[in-house]
Amino acid sequence: MAIKEHEFTLLQDYRNEGAERAAKLAQYQADLTSARSRLSELQTQYEYTFTESVKRGTDATAQLVKIDDDIALQKEVVTRRERDARLAHAALPEGTISSVDLVDEYQNVFVPKVRAEYEPIVHAKLKMARDLLISCIIDHRNGEDAYGYLREEMVGISKANRYEGKTSAVMVIEHPTSSAKVMRSLGVTNGVHEVINQVGLFTNGHKPNDFEYIAEVTTKTKGAK
């Protein structure tokens, strides 16, 4: 079977709880930021009013007193907002799913579940790949044994033909199976090395043009071992 992707649903639940808590805290933080911004505006206004009154030689005492009072009140607002944000952060629960529980669930439940499905699939494919390669080598050896004597006899006859003047040269006598062209190589042994080489290249991003994905190991024909 093909690899099935499982969703780690507890992580999404954890994120949702975190988002809800963050949204609530964000409002308190926004109120604090607004209060600080207003305080900064009042302080800037006081400095500007004071500086202008000195430059122009005008009396801005009443206005400065008013701004100063506003600053004092705004400082109290900032203090309250800081307190509220701090208390809210401490009061709002982390959620029903703790980060420790999340990691524990992933490591001890989710990972074993995925691995239990994944391992048999790839194990069967790797075992089949190994068995196929070794089977090819066994076929190669069997072929050498089966036709080796015949090739040697043909080599002897070809040499005799040359020495007796029946032919102008000794013909190159091929072995029926050892001369087989497989996987762009001559002979099964070289073909096996070519397969291993292509697998190595694939791990670096080079996919063979004639590659076909095998989703599942189905049947196997048993033969010589």
mmCIF file of N, CA, C and O in Angstrom, residues 141-225:
data_model
loop_
_atom_site.group_PDB
_atom_site.id
_atom_site.type_symbol
_atom_site.label_atom_id
_atom_site.label_comp_id
_atom_site.label_asym_id
_atom_site.label_seq_id
_atom_site.Cartn_x
_atom_site.Cartn_y
_atom_site.Cartn_z
ATOM 1 N N ARG A 141 24.758 -16.748 -12.595
ATOM 2 C CA ARG A 141 25.633 -17.895 -12.308
ATOM 3 C C ARG A 141 25.091 -19.175 -12.945
ATOM 4 O O ARG A 141 25.859 -19.986 -13.491
ATOM 5 N N ASN A 142 23.774 -19.339 -12.850
ATOM 6 C CA ASN A 142 23.169 -20.519 -13.468
ATOM 7 C C ASN A 142 23.380 -20.518 -14.981
ATOM 8 O O ASN A 142 23.623 -21.564 -15.603
ATOM 9 N N GLY A 143 23.254 -19.320 -15.571
ATOM 10 C CA GLY A 143 23.456 -19.209 -17.014
ATOM 11 C C GLY A 143 24.889 -19.526 -17.407
ATOM 12 O O GLY A 143 25.139 -20.188 -18.430
ATOM 13 N N GLU A 144 25.842 -19.039 -16.609
ATOM 14 C CA GLU A 144 27.245 -19.345 -16.887
ATOM 15 C C GLU A 144 27.496 -20.840 -16.837
ATOM 16 O O GLU A 144 28.197 -21.402 -17.691
ATOM 17 N N ASP A 145 26.927 -21.478 -15.816
ATOM 18 C CA ASP A 145 27.120 -22.928 -15.677
ATOM 19 C C ASP A 145 26.441 -23.692 -16.816
ATOM 20 O O ASP A 145 26.982 -24.684 -17.334
ATOM 21 N N ALA A 146 25.250 -23.212 -17.197
ATOM 22 C CA ALA A 146 24.469 -23.937 -18.196
ATOM 23 C C ALA A 146 25.090 -23.882 -19.586
ATOM 24 O O ALA A 146 25.047 -24.861 -20.347
ATOM 25 N N TYR A 147 25.673 -22.728 -19.941
ATOM 26 C CA TYR A 147 26.152 -22.549 -21.311
ATOM 27 C C TYR A 147 27.659 -22.364 -21.425
ATOM 28 O O TYR A 147 28.185 -22.187 -22.528
ATOM 29 N N GLY A 148 28.350 -22.413 -20.295
ATOM 30 C CA GLY A 148 29.803 -22.204 -20.339
ATOM 31 C C GLY A 148 30.524 -23.247 -21.162
ATOM 32 O O GLY A 148 31.406 -22.933 -21.981
ATOM 33 N N TYR A 149 30.149 -24.523 -20.975
ATOM 34 C CA TYR A 149 30.823 -25.598 -21.712
ATOM 35 C C TYR A 149 30.594 -25.450 -23.204
ATOM 36 O O TYR A 149 31.476 -25.711 -24.044
ATOM 37 N N LEU A 150 29.350 -25.024 -23.570
ATOM 38 C CA LEU A 150 29.005 -24.885 -24.986
ATOM 39 C C LEU A 150 29.837 -23.768 -25.626
ATOM 40 O O LEU A 150 30.326 -23.918 -26.762
ATOM 41 N N ARG A 151 29.994 -22.662 -24.909
ATOM 42 C CA ARG A 151 30.796 -21.542 -25.438
ATOM 43 C C ARG A 151 32.237 -21.991 -25.638
ATOM 44 O O ARG A 151 32.860 -21.669 -26.665
ATOM 45 N N GLU A 152 32.787 -22.706 -24.653
ATOM 46 C CA GLU A 152 34.171 -23.150 -24.772
ATOM 47 C C GLU A 152 34.361 -24.066 -25.988
ATOM 48 O O GLU A 152 35.376 -23.988 -26.692
ATOM 49 N N GLU A 153 33.366 -24.890 -26.221
ATOM 50 C CA GLU A 153 33.455 -25.769 -27.392
ATOM 51 C C GLU A 153 33.415 -24.974 -28.682
ATOM 52 O O GLU A 153 34.157 -25.243 -29.637
ATOM 53 N N MET A 154 32.557 -23.944 -28.703
ATOM 54 C CA MET A 154 32.474 -23.096 -29.888
ATOM 55 C C MET A 154 33.765 -22.308 -30.097
ATOM 56 O O MET A 154 34.190 -22.079 -31.243
ATOM 57 N N VAL A 155 34.400 -21.871 -28.989
ATOM 58 C CA VAL A 155 35.684 -21.177 -29.094
ATOM 59 C C VAL A 155 36.718 -22.108 -29.743
ATOM 60 O O VAL A 155 37.492 -21.709 -30.638
ATOM 61 N N GLY A 156 36.718 -23.366 -29.286
ATOM 62 C CA GLY A 156 37.677 -24.327 -29.859
ATOM 63 C C GLY A 156 37.436 -24.579 -31.333
ATOM 64 O O GLY A 156 38.380 -24.640 -32.139
ATOM 65 N N ILE A 157 36.187 -24.702 -31.714
ATOM 66 C CA ILE A 157 35.858 -24.940 -33.116
ATOM 67 C C ILE A 157 36.215 -23.730 -33.965
ATOM 68 O O ILE A 157 36.736 -23.851 -35.090
ATOM 69 N N SER A 158 35.970 -22.521 -33.437
ATOM 70 C CA SER A 158 36.289 -21.301 -34.181
ATOM 71 C C SER A 158 37.790 -21.192 -34.417
ATOM 72 O O SER A 158 38.237 -20.797 -35.506
ATOM 73 N N LYS A 159 38.560 -21.519 -33.393
ATOM 74 C CA LYS A 159 40.026 -21.485 -33.551
ATOM 75 C C LYS A 159 40.484 -22.501 -34.591
ATOM 76 O O LYS A 159 41.365 -22.218 -35.424
ATOM 77 N N ALA A 160 39.870 -23.668 -34.553
ATOM 78 C CA ALA A 160 40.233 -24.710 -35.520
ATOM 79 C C ALA A 160 39.906 -24.268 -36.941
ATOM 80 O O ALA A 160 40.676 -24.522 -37.887
ATOM 81 N N ASN A 161 38.775 -23.616 -37.101
ATOM 82 C CA ASN A 161 38.400 -23.108 -38.420
ATOM 83 C C ASN A 161 39.454 -22.150 -38.968
ATOM 84 O O ASN A 161 39.771 -22.166 -40.160
ATOM 85 N N ARG A 162 39.982 -21.303 -38.069
ATOM 86 C CA ARG A 162 41.007 -20.332 -38.497
ATOM 87 C C ARG A 162 42.303 -21.050 -38.866
ATOM 88 O O ARG A 162 42.912 -20.760 -39.918
ATOM 89 N N TYR A 163 42.724 -21.987 -38.037
ATOM 90 C CA TYR A 163 43.985 -22.674 -38.285
ATOM 91 C C TYR A 163 43.910 -23.556 -39.515
ATOM 92 O O TYR A 163 44.908 -23.754 -40.217
ATOM 93 N N GLU A 164 42.751 -24.081 -39.826
ATOM 94 C CA GLU A 164 42.570 -24.948 -40.996
ATOM 95 C C GLU A 164 42.269 -24.152 -42.250
ATOM 96 O O GLU A 164 42.065 -24.721 -43.325
ATOM 97 N N GLY A 165 42.209 -22.810 -42.117
ATOM 98 C CA GLY A 165 41.988 -21.961 -43.275
ATOM 99 C C GLY A 165 40.553 -21.874 -43.714
ATOM 100 O O GLY A 165 40.265 -21.356 -44.805
ATOM 101 N N LYS A 166 39.664 -22.382 -42.910
ATOM 102 C CA LYS A 166 38.246 -22.314 -43.265
ATOM 103 C C LYS A 166 37.676 -20.908 -43.091
ATOM 104 O O LYS A 166 36.700 -20.542 -43.748
ATOM 105 N N THR A 167 38.271 -20.137 -42.145
ATOM 106 C CA THR A 167 37.882 -18.744 -41.945
ATOM 107 C C THR A 167 39.142 -17.899 -41.871
ATOM 108 O O THR A 167 40.242 -18.422 -41.612
ATOM 109 N N SER A 168 38.993 -16.622 -42.142
ATOM 110 C CA SER A 168 40.165 -15.736 -42.135
ATOM 111 C C SER A 168 40.513 -15.223 -40.744
ATOM 112 O O SER A 168 41.575 -14.634 -40.547
ATOM 113 N N ALA A 169 39.649 -15.423 -39.788
ATOM 114 C CA ALA A 169 39.907 -14.946 -38.428
ATOM 115 C C ALA A 169 39.155 -15.816 -37.436
ATOM 116 O O ALA A 169 38.222 -16.544 -37.779
ATOM 117 N N VAL A 170 39.639 -15.734 -36.186
ATOM 118 C CA VAL A 170 38.944 -16.438 -35.108
ATOM 119 C C VAL A 170 37.776 -15.562 -34.667
ATOM 120 O O VAL A 170 37.967 -14.398 -34.312
ATOM 121 N N MET A 171 36.602 -16.099 -34.756
ATOM 122 C CA MET A 171 35.423 -15.312 -34.377
ATOM 123 C C MET A 171 35.360 -15.123 -32.869
ATOM 124 O O MET A 171 35.807 -15.977 -32.101
ATOM 125 N N VAL A 172 34.805 -13.961 -32.483
ATOM 126 C CA VAL A 172 34.559 -13.717 -31.061
ATOM 127 C C VAL A 172 33.309 -14.488 -30.667
ATOM 128 O O VAL A 172 32.226 -14.257 -31.201
ATOM 129 N N ILE A 173 33.473 -15.426 -29.749
ATOM 130 C CA ILE A 173 32.369 -16.289 -29.343
ATOM 131 C C ILE A 173 31.747 -15.742 -28.060
ATOM 132 O O ILE A 173 32.418 -15.637 -27.037
ATOM 133 N N GLU A 174 30.490 -15.384 -28.135
ATOM 134 C CA GLU A 174 29.814 -14.807 -26.972
ATOM 135 C C GLU A 174 29.130 -15.876 -26.147
ATOM 136 O O GLU A 174 28.688 -16.907 -26.668
ATOM 137 N N HIS A 175 29.052 -15.627 -24.860
ATOM 138 C CA HIS A 175 28.275 -16.469 -23.957
ATOM 139 C C HIS A 175 26.825 -15.997 -24.032
ATOM 140 O O HIS A 175 26.557 -14.797 -23.945
ATOM 141 N N PRO A 176 25.855 -16.891 -24.193
ATOM 142 C CA PRO A 176 24.462 -16.477 -24.401
ATOM 143 C C PRO A 176 23.897 -15.566 -23.317
ATOM 144 O O PRO A 176 23.119 -14.654 -23.621
ATOM 145 N N THR A 177 24.290 -15.796 -22.058
ATOM 146 C CA THR A 177 23.722 -14.971 -20.982
ATOM 147 C C THR A 177 24.693 -13.914 -20.478
ATOM 148 O O THR A 177 24.277 -12.817 -20.110
ATOM 149 N N SER A 178 25.987 -14.222 -20.462
ATOM 150 C CA SER A 178 26.963 -13.245 -19.971
ATOM 151 C C SER A 178 27.056 -12.018 -20.862
ATOM 152 O O SER A 178 27.474 -10.946 -20.436
ATOM 153 N N SER A 179 26.665 -12.176 -22.134
ATOM 154 C CA SER A 179 26.700 -11.046 -23.069
ATOM 155 C C SER A 179 25.382 -10.281 -23.112
ATOM 156 O O SER A 179 25.205 -9.391 -23.940
ATOM 157 N N ALA A 180 24.454 -10.649 -22.235
ATOM 158 C CA ALA A 180 23.154 -9.964 -22.222
ATOM 159 C C ALA A 180 23.334 -8.496 -21.864
ATOM 160 O O ALA A 180 24.095 -8.144 -20.956
ATOM 161 N N LYS A 181 22.624 -7.635 -22.570
ATOM 162 C CA LYS A 181 22.697 -6.187 -22.301
ATOM 163 C C LYS A 181 21.507 -5.794 -21.429
ATOM 164 O O LYS A 181 20.367 -5.810 -21.870
ATOM 165 N N VAL A 182 21.797 -5.450 -20.174
ATOM 166 C CA VAL A 182 20.742 -5.092 -19.209
ATOM 167 C C VAL A 182 21.126 -3.801 -18.502
ATOM 168 O O VAL A 182 22.286 -3.570 -18.169
ATOM 169 N N MET A 183 20.128 -2.949 -18.268
ATOM 170 C CA MET A 183 20.345 -1.689 -17.539
ATOM 171 C C MET A 183 21.524 -0.901 -18.102
ATOM 172 O O MET A 183 22.379 -0.411 -17.376
ATOM 173 N N ARG A 184 21.613 -0.850 -19.435
ATOM 174 C CA ARG A 184 22.661 -0.097 -20.134
ATOM 175 C C ARG A 184 24.055 -0.672 -19.909
ATOM 176 O O ARG A 184 25.063 -0.017 -20.146
ATOM 177 N N SER A 185 24.103 -1.919 -19.427
ATOM 178 C CA SER A 185 25.388 -2.537 -19.135
ATOM 179 C C SER A 185 25.452 -3.913 -19.781
ATOM 180 O O SER A 185 24.436 -4.508 -20.147
ATOM 181 N N LEU A 186 26.668 -4.428 -19.901
ATOM 182 C CA LEU A 186 26.874 -5.745 -20.476
ATOM 183 C C LEU A 186 27.004 -6.763 -19.353
ATOM 184 O O LEU A 186 27.944 -6.722 -18.566
ATOM 185 N N GLY A 187 26.047 -7.651 -19.278
ATOM 186 C CA GLY A 187 26.084 -8.680 -18.254
ATOM 187 C C GLY A 187 25.311 -8.292 -17.013
ATOM 188 O O GLY A 187 25.207 -7.113 -16.656
ATOM 189 N N VAL A 188 24.774 -9.303 -16.354
ATOM 190 C CA VAL A 188 23.935 -9.061 -15.178
ATOM 191 C C VAL A 188 24.720 -8.420 -14.044
ATOM 192 O O VAL A 188 24.220 -7.531 -13.347
ATOM 193 N N THR A 189 25.945 -8.877 -13.819
ATOM 194 C CA THR A 189 26.732 -8.328 -12.703
ATOM 195 C C THR A 189 26.925 -6.823 -12.860
ATOM 196 O O THR A 189 26.744 -6.054 -11.904
ATOM 197 N N ASN A 190 27.283 -6.395 -14.058
ATOM 198 C CA ASN A 190 27.418 -4.954 -14.312
ATOM 199 C C ASN A 190 26.064 -4.256 -14.207
ATOM 200 O O ASN A 190 25.982 -3.105 -13.782
ATOM 201 N N GLY A 191 24.995 -4.965 -14.608
ATOM 202 C CA GLY A 191 23.656 -4.389 -14.493
ATOM 203 C C GLY A 191 23.269 -4.135 -13.052
ATOM 204 O O GLY A 191 22.653 -3.109 -12.728
ATOM 205 N N VAL A 192 23.646 -5.054 -12.172
ATOM 206 C CA VAL A 192 23.366 -4.871 -10.742
ATOM 207 C C VAL A 192 24.102 -3.641 -10.217
ATOM 208 O O VAL A 192 23.534 -2.829 -9.479
ATOM 209 N N HIS A 193 25.361 -3.500 -10.612
ATOM 210 C CA HIS A 193 26.118 -2.314 -10.195
ATOM 211 C C HIS A 193 25.489 -1.029 -10.737
ATOM 212 O O HIS A 193 25.465 0.005 -10.052
ATOM 213 N N GLU A 194 24.953 -1.094 -11.946
ATOM 214 C CA GLU A 194 24.298 0.076 -12.540
ATOM 215 C C GLU A 194 23.041 0.445 -11.764
ATOM 216 O O GLU A 194 22.746 1.624 -11.548
ATOM 217 N N VAL A 195 22.283 -0.573 -11.343
ATOM 218 C CA VAL A 195 21.082 -0.321 -10.534
ATOM 219 C C VAL A 195 21.461 0.391 -9.244
ATOM 220 O O VAL A 195 20.842 1.391 -8.854
ATOM 221 N N ILE A 196 22.480 -0.125 -8.563
ATOM 222 C CA ILE A 196 22.924 0.492 -7.304
ATOM 223 C C ILE A 196 23.400 1.911 -7.552
ATOM 224 O O ILE A 196 23.131 2.825 -6.750
ATOM 225 N N ASN A 197 24.073 2.131 -8.673
ATOM 226 C CA ASN A 197 24.552 3.474 -9.014
ATOM 227 C C ASN A 197 23.386 4.430 -9.247
ATOM 228 O O ASN A 197 23.402 5.573 -8.773
ATOM 229 N N GLN A 198 22.348 3.961 -9.951
ATOM 230 C CA GLN A 198 21.188 4.816 -10.214
ATOM 231 C C GLN A 198 20.434 5.134 -8.930
ATOM 232 O O GLN A 198 19.913 6.242 -8.768
ATOM 233 N N VAL A 199 20.367 4.169 -8.027
ATOM 234 C CA VAL A 199 19.727 4.437 -6.729
ATOM 235 C C VAL A 199 20.500 5.509 -5.977
ATOM 236 O O VAL A 199 19.916 6.425 -5.376
ATOM 237 N N GLY A 200 21.833 5.420 -6.023
ATOM 238 C CA GLY A 200 22.655 6.436 -5.365
ATOM 239 C C GLY A 200 22.444 7.812 -5.966
ATOM 240 O O GLY A 200 22.351 8.814 -5.255
ATOM 241 N N LEU A 201 22.341 7.871 -7.294
ATOM 242 C CA LEU A 201 22.095 9.150 -7.967
ATOM 243 C C LEU A 201 20.721 9.703 -7.604
ATOM 244 O O LEU A 201 20.552 10.915 -7.452
ATOM 245 N N PHE A 202 19.737 8.811 -7.450
ATOM 246 C CA PHE A 202 18.389 9.255 -7.106
ATOM 247 C C PHE A 202 18.363 9.939 -5.738
ATOM 248 O O PHE A 202 17.623 10.902 -5.527
ATOM 249 N N THR A 203 19.161 9.455 -4.794
ATOM 250 C CA THR A 203 19.200 10.091 -3.474
ATOM 251 C C THR A 203 19.717 11.514 -3.552
ATOM 252 O O THR A 203 19.480 12.317 -2.645
ATOM 253 N N ASN A 204 20.397 11.840 -4.653
ATOM 254 C CA ASN A 204 20.888 13.206 -4.864
ATOM 255 C C ASN A 204 20.029 13.991 -5.847
ATOM 256 O O ASN A 204 20.433 15.046 -6.331
ATOM 257 N N GLY A 205 18.829 13.453 -6.139
ATOM 258 C CA GLY A 205 17.880 14.214 -6.952
ATOM 259 C C GLY A 205 17.813 13.859 -8.413
ATOM 260 O O GLY A 205 17.105 14.521 -9.176
ATOM 261 N N HIS A 206 18.535 12.819 -8.852
ATOM 262 C CA HIS A 206 18.517 12.446 -10.267
ATOM 263 C C HIS A 206 17.623 11.223 -10.457
ATOM 264 O O HIS A 206 18.021 10.101 -10.156
ATOM 265 N N LYS A 207 16.415 11.429 -10.978
ATOM 266 C CA LYS A 207 15.470 10.334 -11.160
ATOM 267 C C LYS A 207 15.621 9.736 -12.555
ATOM 268 O O LYS A 207 15.645 10.470 -13.541
ATOM 269 N N PRO A 208 15.715 8.409 -12.663
ATOM 270 C CA PRO A 208 15.804 7.773 -13.988
ATOM 271 C C PRO A 208 14.567 8.084 -14.833
ATOM 272 O O PRO A 208 13.453 8.183 -14.310
ATOM 273 N N ASN A 209 14.776 8.226 -16.134
ATOM 274 C CA ASN A 209 13.667 8.576 -17.024
ATOM 275 C C ASN A 209 12.597 7.486 -17.070
ATOM 276 O O ASN A 209 11.414 7.779 -17.250
ATOM 277 N N ASP A 210 13.009 6.223 -16.909
ATOM 278 C CA ASP A 210 12.054 5.121 -17.012
ATOM 279 C C ASP A 210 11.598 4.622 -15.644
ATOM 280 O O ASP A 210 11.100 3.507 -15.523
ATOM 281 N N PHE A 211 11.757 5.448 -14.626
ATOM 282 C CA PHE A 211 11.368 5.045 -13.274
ATOM 283 C C PHE A 211 9.851 4.937 -13.157
ATOM 284 O O PHE A 211 9.103 5.764 -13.676
ATOM 285 N N GLU A 212 9.395 3.899 -12.459
ATOM 286 C CA GLU A 212 7.971 3.706 -12.193
ATOM 287 C C GLU A 212 7.791 3.413 -10.708
ATOM 288 O O GLU A 212 8.365 2.457 -10.181
ATOM 289 N N TYR A 213 7.008 4.246 -10.043
ATOM 290 C CA TYR A 213 6.810 4.068 -8.601
ATOM 291 C C TYR A 213 5.992 2.813 -8.322
ATOM 292 O O TYR A 213 4.945 2.587 -8.925
ATOM 293 N N ILE A 214 6.460 1.991 -7.399
ATOM 294 C CA ILE A 214 5.746 0.780 -6.987
ATOM 295 C C ILE A 214 5.165 1.039 -5.609
ATOM 296 O O ILE A 214 5.893 1.176 -4.624
ATOM 297 N N ALA A 215 3.856 1.120 -5.540
ATOM 298 C CA ALA A 215 3.207 1.466 -4.286
ATOM 299 C C ALA A 215 3.176 0.312 -3.307
ATOM 300 O O ALA A 215 3.239 0.504 -2.095
ATOM 301 N N GLU A 216 3.103 -0.894 -3.836
ATOM 302 C CA GLU A 216 2.902 -2.028 -2.944
ATOM 303 C C GLU A 216 3.558 -3.276 -3.508
ATOM 304 O O GLU A 216 3.526 -3.522 -4.720
ATOM 305 N N VAL A 217 4.177 -4.055 -2.647
ATOM 306 C CA VAL A 217 4.724 -5.345 -3.039
ATOM 307 C C VAL A 217 3.571 -6.339 -3.038
ATOM 308 O O VAL A 217 2.907 -6.539 -2.016
ATOM 309 N N THR A 218 3.316 -6.957 -4.175
ATOM 310 C CA THR A 218 2.158 -7.855 -4.266
ATOM 311 C C THR A 218 2.585 -9.312 -4.222
ATOM 312 O O THR A 218 2.628 -9.928 -3.172
ATOM 313 N N THR A 219 2.906 -9.869 -5.378
ATOM 314 C CA THR A 219 3.232 -11.290 -5.426
ATOM 315 C C THR A 219 4.700 -11.500 -5.728
ATOM 316 O O THR A 219 5.370 -10.615 -6.279
ATOM 317 N N LYS A 220 5.181 -12.673 -5.408
ATOM 318 C CA LYS A 220 6.573 -12.993 -5.661
ATOM 319 C C LYS A 220 6.663 -14.419 -6.196
ATOM 320 O O LYS A 220 6.045 -15.331 -5.647
ATOM 321 N N THR A 221 7.407 -14.591 -7.275
ATOM 322 C CA THR A 221 7.620 -15.927 -7.822
ATOM 323 C C THR A 221 8.847 -16.539 -7.176
ATOM 324 O O THR A 221 9.949 -16.019 -7.308
ATOM 325 N N LYS A 222 8.648 -17.635 -6.489
ATOM 326 C CA LYS A 222 9.764 -18.276 -5.801
ATOM 327 C C LYS A 222 10.534 -19.151 -6.773
ATOM 328 O O LYS A 222 9.976 -19.818 -7.625
ATOM 329 N N GLY A 223 11.838 -19.151 -6.609
ATOM 330 C CA GLY A 223 12.674 -19.963 -7.492
ATOM 331 C C GLY A 223 13.885 -20.456 -6.741
ATOM 332 O O GLY A 223 13.824 -20.711 -5.531
ATOM 333 N N ALA A 224 14.992 -20.558 -7.441
ATOM 334 C CA ALA A 224 16.219 -21.069 -6.831
ATOM 335 C C ALA A 224 16.718 -20.111 -5.764
ATOM 336 O O ALA A 224 16.558 -18.894 -5.856
ATOM 337 N N LYS A 225 17.299 -20.630 -4.751
ATOM 338 C CA LYS A 225 17.860 -19.813 -3.678
ATOM 339 C C LYS A 225 19.320 -20.163 -3.504
ATOM 340 O O LYS A 225 19.744 -21.251 -3.786
#
